[in-house]
Amino acid sequence: MTAGEPMFQNGTDQHADFEAADTVRSSEPGTDLPEHALDALLCFDVYAASRALTRAYRPLLEPLGLTYPQFLVMQSLWETEAQHSPETSSPPTVGALGTRLALDSGTLSPLLKRLEAAGLVVRERSRQDEREVAVLLTTPGRDLKARARHVPTEITRLVALTERERLTLQATLRRMRQNVEQSGE
């Protein structure tokens, strides 16, 4: 680093990658760190990062009246509605939402109930198959999209990863999740 050069770029220390690599190397089996030490557990880093992100969302979502899981449901509904014409496709079902969000019905149903009570969505039983329940955005639910538009941008800014780092991390996390889910079959 030269004199006058900023120590931080994009909110991160330029040397953090080297320090992180040293931490990872020190947690490899055969080093001084016991293999079951907290710093050696991948699950802890994933858990701690998830909690930090969820905390970062809170002040952005509170003015919208949403919790983080509710935001994910709304984001999925906004996305689905933007991709499909109401005239040519049917609305998403509770089951499809659960699959998309990796949530079981015991978790998703109370979320939808609260969103419905807030007037953002309505649930309707299918006339063709009573077991299926469609989830539809209401006008206030649609209008909320414009007020929430800044949320992903602000989180991206807070995370301060390059586009390449973000894509690599997402691909790694998705592969890890798929591997774990497949091993449990």
PDB file of C-alpha atoms in Angstrom:
ATOM      1  CA  MET A   1       0.000   0.000   0.000  1.00  0.00           C
ATOM      2  CA  THR A   2       1.375   3.423  -0.904  1.00  0.00           C
ATOM      3  CA  ALA A   3       1.111   6.576   1.166  1.00  0.00           C
ATOM      4  CA  GLY A   4      -2.278   8.197   0.712  1.00  0.00           C
ATOM      5  CA  GLU A   5      -3.856   5.017  -0.694  1.00  0.00           C
ATOM      6  CA  PRO A   6      -7.088   4.176   1.135  1.00  0.00           C
ATOM      7  CA  MET A   7      -6.894   1.164   3.415  1.00  0.00           C
ATOM      8  CA  PHE A   8     -10.482   0.209   2.710  1.00  0.00           C
ATOM      9  CA  GLN A   9     -12.297  -0.211  -0.601  1.00  0.00           C
ATOM     10  CA  ASN A  10     -15.966  -0.988  -0.855  1.00  0.00           C
ATOM     11  CA  GLY A  11     -16.053  -1.174   2.941  1.00  0.00           C
ATOM     12  CA  THR A  12     -13.571  -4.049   3.150  1.00  0.00           C
ATOM     13  CA  ASP A  13      -9.944  -4.343   4.171  1.00  0.00           C
ATOM     14  CA  GLN A  14      -7.727  -5.097   1.180  1.00  0.00           C
ATOM     15  CA  HIS A  15      -5.867  -7.665   3.278  1.00  0.00           C
ATOM     16  CA  ALA A  16      -9.014  -9.445   4.468  1.00  0.00           C
ATOM     17  CA  ASP A  17      -8.767 -12.099   1.736  1.00  0.00           C
ATOM     18  CA  PHE A  18      -5.262 -12.992   2.887  1.00  0.00           C
ATOM     19  CA  GLU A  19      -6.321 -13.044   6.534  1.00  0.00           C
ATOM     20  CA  ALA A  20      -9.362 -15.169   5.661  1.00  0.00           C
ATOM     21  CA  ALA A  21      -7.169 -17.562   3.710  1.00  0.00           C
ATOM     22  CA  ASP A  22      -4.804 -17.813   6.693  1.00  0.00           C
ATOM     23  CA  THR A  23      -7.772 -18.567   8.946  1.00  0.00           C
ATOM     24  CA  VAL A  24      -9.024 -21.261   6.588  1.00  0.00           C
ATOM     25  CA  ARG A  25      -5.553 -22.787   6.292  1.00  0.00           C
ATOM     26  CA  SER A  26      -5.149 -22.780  10.063  1.00  0.00           C
ATOM     27  CA  SER A  27      -8.393 -24.726  10.434  1.00  0.00           C
ATOM     28  CA  GLU A  28      -7.365 -27.530   8.083  1.00  0.00           C
ATOM     29  CA  PRO A  29      -6.913 -30.955   9.656  1.00  0.00           C
ATOM     30  CA  GLY A  30      -3.374 -31.516  10.853  1.00  0.00           C
ATOM     31  CA  THR A  31      -2.850 -27.917  11.985  1.00  0.00           C
ATOM     32  CA  ASP A  32      -2.918 -26.505  15.494  1.00  0.00           C
ATOM     33  CA  LEU A  33      -6.667 -25.999  15.437  1.00  0.00           C
ATOM     34  CA  PRO A  34      -8.695 -29.019  16.606  1.00  0.00           C
ATOM     35  CA  GLU A  35     -10.937 -30.238  13.778  1.00  0.00           C
ATOM     36  CA  HIS A  36     -14.053 -29.761  15.915  1.00  0.00           C
ATOM     37  CA  ALA A  37     -13.153 -26.219  17.004  1.00  0.00           C
ATOM     38  CA  LEU A  38     -15.825 -23.632  16.223  1.00  0.00           C
ATOM     39  CA  ASP A  39     -13.543 -21.867  13.731  1.00  0.00           C
ATOM     40  CA  ALA A  40     -13.159 -25.126  11.802  1.00  0.00           C
ATOM     41  CA  LEU A  41     -16.914 -25.682  11.402  1.00  0.00           C
ATOM     42  CA  LEU A  42     -18.257 -24.510   8.048  1.00  0.00           C
ATOM     43  CA  CYS A  43     -21.763 -24.554   9.482  1.00  0.00           C
ATOM     44  CA  PHE A  44     -20.842 -21.828  11.972  1.00  0.00           C
ATOM     45  CA  ASP A  45     -19.665 -19.433   9.255  1.00  0.00           C
ATOM     46  CA  VAL A  46     -22.794 -20.076   7.189  1.00  0.00           C
ATOM     47  CA  TYR A  47     -25.009 -19.613  10.263  1.00  0.00           C
ATOM     48  CA  ALA A  48     -23.240 -16.438  11.431  1.00  0.00           C
ATOM     49  CA  ALA A  49     -23.325 -14.916   7.940  1.00  0.00           C
ATOM     50  CA  SER A  50     -27.033 -15.757   7.626  1.00  0.00           C
ATOM     51  CA  ARG A  51     -27.802 -14.093  10.963  1.00  0.00           C
ATOM     52  CA  ALA A  52     -25.757 -11.009  10.036  1.00  0.00           C
ATOM     53  CA  LEU A  53     -27.636 -10.678   6.738  1.00  0.00           C
ATOM     54  CA  THR A  54     -30.999 -11.126   8.415  1.00  0.00           C
ATOM     55  CA  ARG A  55     -30.084  -8.391  10.936  1.00  0.00           C
ATOM     56  CA  ALA A  56     -29.059  -6.114   8.039  1.00  0.00           C
ATOM     57  CA  TYR A  57     -32.484  -6.569   6.442  1.00  0.00           C
ATOM     58  CA  ARG A  58     -34.418  -5.671   9.603  1.00  0.00           C
ATOM     59  CA  PRO A  59     -34.128  -1.838   9.456  1.00  0.00           C
ATOM     60  CA  LEU A  60     -34.882  -1.892   5.731  1.00  0.00           C
ATOM     61  CA  LEU A  61     -37.986  -4.069   6.099  1.00  0.00           C
ATOM     62  CA  GLU A  62     -39.508  -2.653   9.305  1.00  0.00           C
ATOM     63  CA  PRO A  63     -40.840   0.482   7.541  1.00  0.00           C
ATOM     64  CA  LEU A  64     -42.500  -1.846   5.020  1.00  0.00           C
ATOM     65  CA  GLY A  65     -44.118  -3.906   7.782  1.00  0.00           C
ATOM     66  CA  LEU A  66     -42.310  -7.081   6.688  1.00  0.00           C
ATOM     67  CA  THR A  67     -40.078  -9.612   8.356  1.00  0.00           C
ATOM     68  CA  TYR A  68     -37.271 -11.187   6.346  1.00  0.00           C
ATOM     69  CA  PRO A  69     -39.188 -14.436   5.629  1.00  0.00           C
ATOM     70  CA  GLN A  70     -42.250 -12.390   4.618  1.00  0.00           C
ATOM     71  CA  PHE A  71     -40.051 -10.329   2.289  1.00  0.00           C
ATOM     72  CA  LEU A  72     -38.854 -13.535   0.623  1.00  0.00           C
ATOM     73  CA  VAL A  73     -42.459 -14.627   0.054  1.00  0.00           C
ATOM     74  CA  MET A  74     -43.376 -11.222  -1.371  1.00  0.00           C
ATOM     75  CA  GLN A  75     -40.243 -11.129  -3.549  1.00  0.00           C
ATOM     76  CA  SER A  76     -41.153 -14.528  -4.958  1.00  0.00           C
ATOM     77  CA  LEU A  77     -44.725 -13.421  -5.674  1.00  0.00           C
ATOM     78  CA  TRP A  78     -43.575 -10.167  -7.318  1.00  0.00           C
ATOM     79  CA  GLU A  79     -41.120 -12.133  -9.437  1.00  0.00           C
ATOM     80  CA  THR A  80     -43.733 -14.687 -10.473  1.00  0.00           C
ATOM     81  CA  GLU A  81     -46.265 -12.010 -11.360  1.00  0.00           C
ATOM     82  CA  ALA A  82     -43.698 -10.073 -13.410  1.00  0.00           C
ATOM     83  CA  GLN A  83     -42.742 -13.209 -15.364  1.00  0.00           C
ATOM     84  CA  HIS A  84     -46.257 -14.454 -16.115  1.00  0.00           C
ATOM     85  CA  SER A  85     -49.315 -12.837 -17.548  1.00  0.00           C
ATOM     86  CA  PRO A  86     -52.386 -13.320 -15.317  1.00  0.00           C
ATOM     87  CA  GLU A  87     -54.423 -14.159 -18.432  1.00  0.00           C
ATOM     88  CA  THR A  88     -52.144 -17.004 -19.555  1.00  0.00           C
ATOM     89  CA  SER A  89     -50.921 -18.572 -16.330  1.00  0.00           C
ATOM     90  CA  SER A  90     -52.285 -19.583 -12.993  1.00  0.00           C
ATOM     91  CA  PRO A  91     -51.053 -17.969  -9.772  1.00  0.00           C
ATOM     92  CA  PRO A  92     -48.475 -19.810  -7.671  1.00  0.00           C
ATOM     93  CA  THR A  93     -49.751 -22.366  -5.205  1.00  0.00           C
ATOM     94  CA  VAL A  94     -48.703 -22.672  -1.582  1.00  0.00           C
ATOM     95  CA  GLY A  95     -46.849 -25.851  -2.565  1.00  0.00           C
ATOM     96  CA  ALA A  96     -44.976 -24.130  -5.409  1.00  0.00           C
ATOM     97  CA  LEU A  97     -44.021 -21.250  -3.093  1.00  0.00           C
ATOM     98  CA  GLY A  98     -42.795 -23.713  -0.483  1.00  0.00           C
ATOM     99  CA  THR A  99     -40.634 -25.457  -3.051  1.00  0.00           C
ATOM    100  CA  ARG A 100     -39.264 -22.166  -4.427  1.00  0.00           C
ATOM    101  CA  LEU A 101     -38.410 -20.860  -0.944  1.00  0.00           C
ATOM    102  CA  ALA A 102     -37.339 -24.210   0.550  1.00  0.00           C
ATOM    103  CA  LEU A 103     -39.979 -23.849   3.272  1.00  0.00           C
ATOM    104  CA  ASP A 104     -42.272 -26.543   4.601  1.00  0.00           C
ATOM    105  CA  SER A 105     -45.992 -25.880   4.957  1.00  0.00           C
ATOM    106  CA  GLY A 106     -45.681 -25.581   8.754  1.00  0.00           C
ATOM    107  CA  THR A 107     -43.428 -22.559   8.254  1.00  0.00           C
ATOM    108  CA  LEU A 108     -45.023 -21.091   5.129  1.00  0.00           C
ATOM    109  CA  SER A 109     -48.684 -21.243   6.213  1.00  0.00           C
ATOM    110  CA  PRO A 110     -48.280 -18.899   9.207  1.00  0.00           C
ATOM    111  CA  LEU A 111     -46.253 -16.481   7.032  1.00  0.00           C
ATOM    112  CA  LEU A 112     -49.021 -16.412   4.451  1.00  0.00           C
ATOM    113  CA  LYS A 113     -51.657 -16.011   7.157  1.00  0.00           C
ATOM    114  CA  ARG A 114     -49.861 -12.903   8.489  1.00  0.00           C
ATOM    115  CA  LEU A 115     -49.407 -11.483   4.960  1.00  0.00           C
ATOM    116  CA  GLU A 116     -53.095 -12.095   4.327  1.00  0.00           C
ATOM    117  CA  ALA A 117     -54.048 -10.373   7.602  1.00  0.00           C
ATOM    118  CA  ALA A 118     -51.911  -7.397   6.501  1.00  0.00           C
ATOM    119  CA  GLY A 119     -53.915  -7.252   3.261  1.00  0.00           C
ATOM    120  CA  LEU A 120     -50.934  -8.033   1.002  1.00  0.00           C
ATOM    121  CA  VAL A 121     -52.048 -11.436  -0.324  1.00  0.00           C
ATOM    122  CA  VAL A 122     -55.149 -13.596  -0.541  1.00  0.00           C
ATOM    123  CA  ARG A 123     -55.298 -17.368  -0.605  1.00  0.00           C
ATOM    124  CA  GLU A 124     -57.871 -19.116  -2.743  1.00  0.00           C
ATOM    125  CA  ARG A 125     -58.663 -22.812  -3.068  1.00  0.00           C
ATOM    126  CA  SER A 126     -58.514 -24.157  -6.586  1.00  0.00           C
ATOM    127  CA  ARG A 127     -61.882 -25.033  -8.093  1.00  0.00           C
ATOM    128  CA  GLN A 128     -60.270 -27.874 -10.052  1.00  0.00           C
ATOM    129  CA  ASP A 129     -58.328 -29.392  -7.128  1.00  0.00           C
ATOM    130  CA  GLU A 130     -59.429 -28.485  -3.606  1.00  0.00           C
ATOM    131  CA  ARG A 131     -56.052 -29.570  -2.228  1.00  0.00           C
ATOM    132  CA  GLU A 132     -54.322 -26.715  -4.060  1.00  0.00           C
ATOM    133  CA  VAL A 133     -54.343 -23.202  -2.651  1.00  0.00           C
ATOM    134  CA  ALA A 134     -53.312 -20.306  -4.886  1.00  0.00           C
ATOM    135  CA  VAL A 135     -51.566 -17.235  -3.468  1.00  0.00           C
ATOM    136  CA  LEU A 136     -52.487 -13.934  -5.113  1.00  0.00           C
ATOM    137  CA  LEU A 137     -51.096 -10.462  -4.562  1.00  0.00           C
ATOM    138  CA  THR A 138     -53.606  -7.788  -3.612  1.00  0.00           C
ATOM    139  CA  THR A 139     -53.334  -4.211  -4.880  1.00  0.00           C
ATOM    140  CA  PRO A 140     -51.531  -3.135  -1.677  1.00  0.00           C
ATOM    141  CA  GLY A 141     -49.244  -6.175  -2.091  1.00  0.00           C
ATOM    142  CA  ARG A 142     -48.401  -5.087  -5.639  1.00  0.00           C
ATOM    143  CA  ASP A 143     -47.919  -1.470  -4.545  1.00  0.00           C
ATOM    144  CA  LEU A 144     -45.464  -2.537  -1.854  1.00  0.00           C
ATOM    145  CA  LYS A 145     -43.051  -3.698  -4.555  1.00  0.00           C
ATOM    146  CA  ALA A 146     -42.163  -0.105  -5.471  1.00  0.00           C
ATOM    147  CA  ARG A 147     -41.504   0.763  -1.818  1.00  0.00           C
ATOM    148  CA  ALA A 148     -39.279  -2.334  -1.433  1.00  0.00           C
ATOM    149  CA  ARG A 149     -37.301  -1.809  -4.629  1.00  0.00           C
ATOM    150  CA  HIS A 150     -34.307  -0.325  -2.734  1.00  0.00           C
ATOM    151  CA  VAL A 151     -33.868  -3.309  -0.399  1.00  0.00           C
ATOM    152  CA  PRO A 152     -31.804  -5.660  -2.638  1.00  0.00           C
ATOM    153  CA  THR A 153     -29.605  -2.751  -3.781  1.00  0.00           C
ATOM    154  CA  GLU A 154     -28.915  -1.666  -0.213  1.00  0.00           C
ATOM    155  CA  ILE A 155     -28.065  -5.221   0.872  1.00  0.00           C
ATOM    156  CA  THR A 156     -25.731  -5.611  -2.111  1.00  0.00           C
ATOM    157  CA  ARG A 157     -24.002  -2.400  -1.025  1.00  0.00           C
ATOM    158  CA  LEU A 158     -23.689  -3.603   2.582  1.00  0.00           C
ATOM    159  CA  VAL A 159     -22.312  -7.018   1.591  1.00  0.00           C
ATOM    160  CA  ALA A 160     -19.661  -5.302  -0.557  1.00  0.00           C
ATOM    161  CA  LEU A 161     -18.807  -8.295  -2.738  1.00  0.00           C
ATOM    162  CA  THR A 162     -17.865  -7.924  -6.364  1.00  0.00           C
ATOM    163  CA  GLU A 163     -20.291  -9.409  -8.874  1.00  0.00           C
ATOM    164  CA  ARG A 164     -17.860 -12.259  -9.463  1.00  0.00           C
ATOM    165  CA  GLU A 165     -17.498 -12.947  -5.716  1.00  0.00           C
ATOM    166  CA  ARG A 166     -21.279 -12.901  -5.281  1.00  0.00           C
ATOM    167  CA  LEU A 167     -21.870 -15.309  -8.161  1.00  0.00           C
ATOM    168  CA  THR A 168     -19.123 -17.647  -6.919  1.00  0.00           C
ATOM    169  CA  LEU A 169     -20.485 -17.604  -3.375  1.00  0.00           C
ATOM    170  CA  GLN A 170     -24.053 -18.247  -4.557  1.00  0.00           C
ATOM    171  CA  ALA A 171     -22.932 -21.139  -6.761  1.00  0.00           C
ATOM    172  CA  THR A 172     -20.932 -22.642  -3.899  1.00  0.00           C
ATOM    173  CA  LEU A 173     -23.795 -22.310  -1.409  1.00  0.00           C
ATOM    174  CA  ARG A 174     -26.289 -23.790  -3.865  1.00  0.00           C
ATOM    175  CA  ARG A 175     -23.987 -26.731  -4.590  1.00  0.00           C
ATOM    176  CA  MET A 176     -23.419 -27.243  -0.856  1.00  0.00           C
ATOM    177  CA  ARG A 177     -27.178 -27.200  -0.175  1.00  0.00           C
ATOM    178  CA  GLN A 178     -27.823 -29.638  -3.020  1.00  0.00           C
ATOM    179  CA  ASN A 179     -25.082 -31.983  -1.774  1.00  0.00           C
ATOM    180  CA  VAL A 180     -26.434 -31.927   1.763  1.00  0.00           C
ATOM    181  CA  GLU A 181     -30.018 -32.490   0.605  1.00  0.00           C
ATOM    182  CA  GLN A 182     -28.987 -35.362  -1.670  1.00  0.00           C
ATOM    183  CA  SER A 183     -26.991 -37.027   1.084  1.00  0.00           C
ATOM    184  CA  GLY A 184     -30.066 -37.008   3.308  1.00  0.00           C
ATOM    185  CA  GLU A 185     -32.195 -38.927   0.800  1.00  0.00           C
TER     186      GLU A 185
END
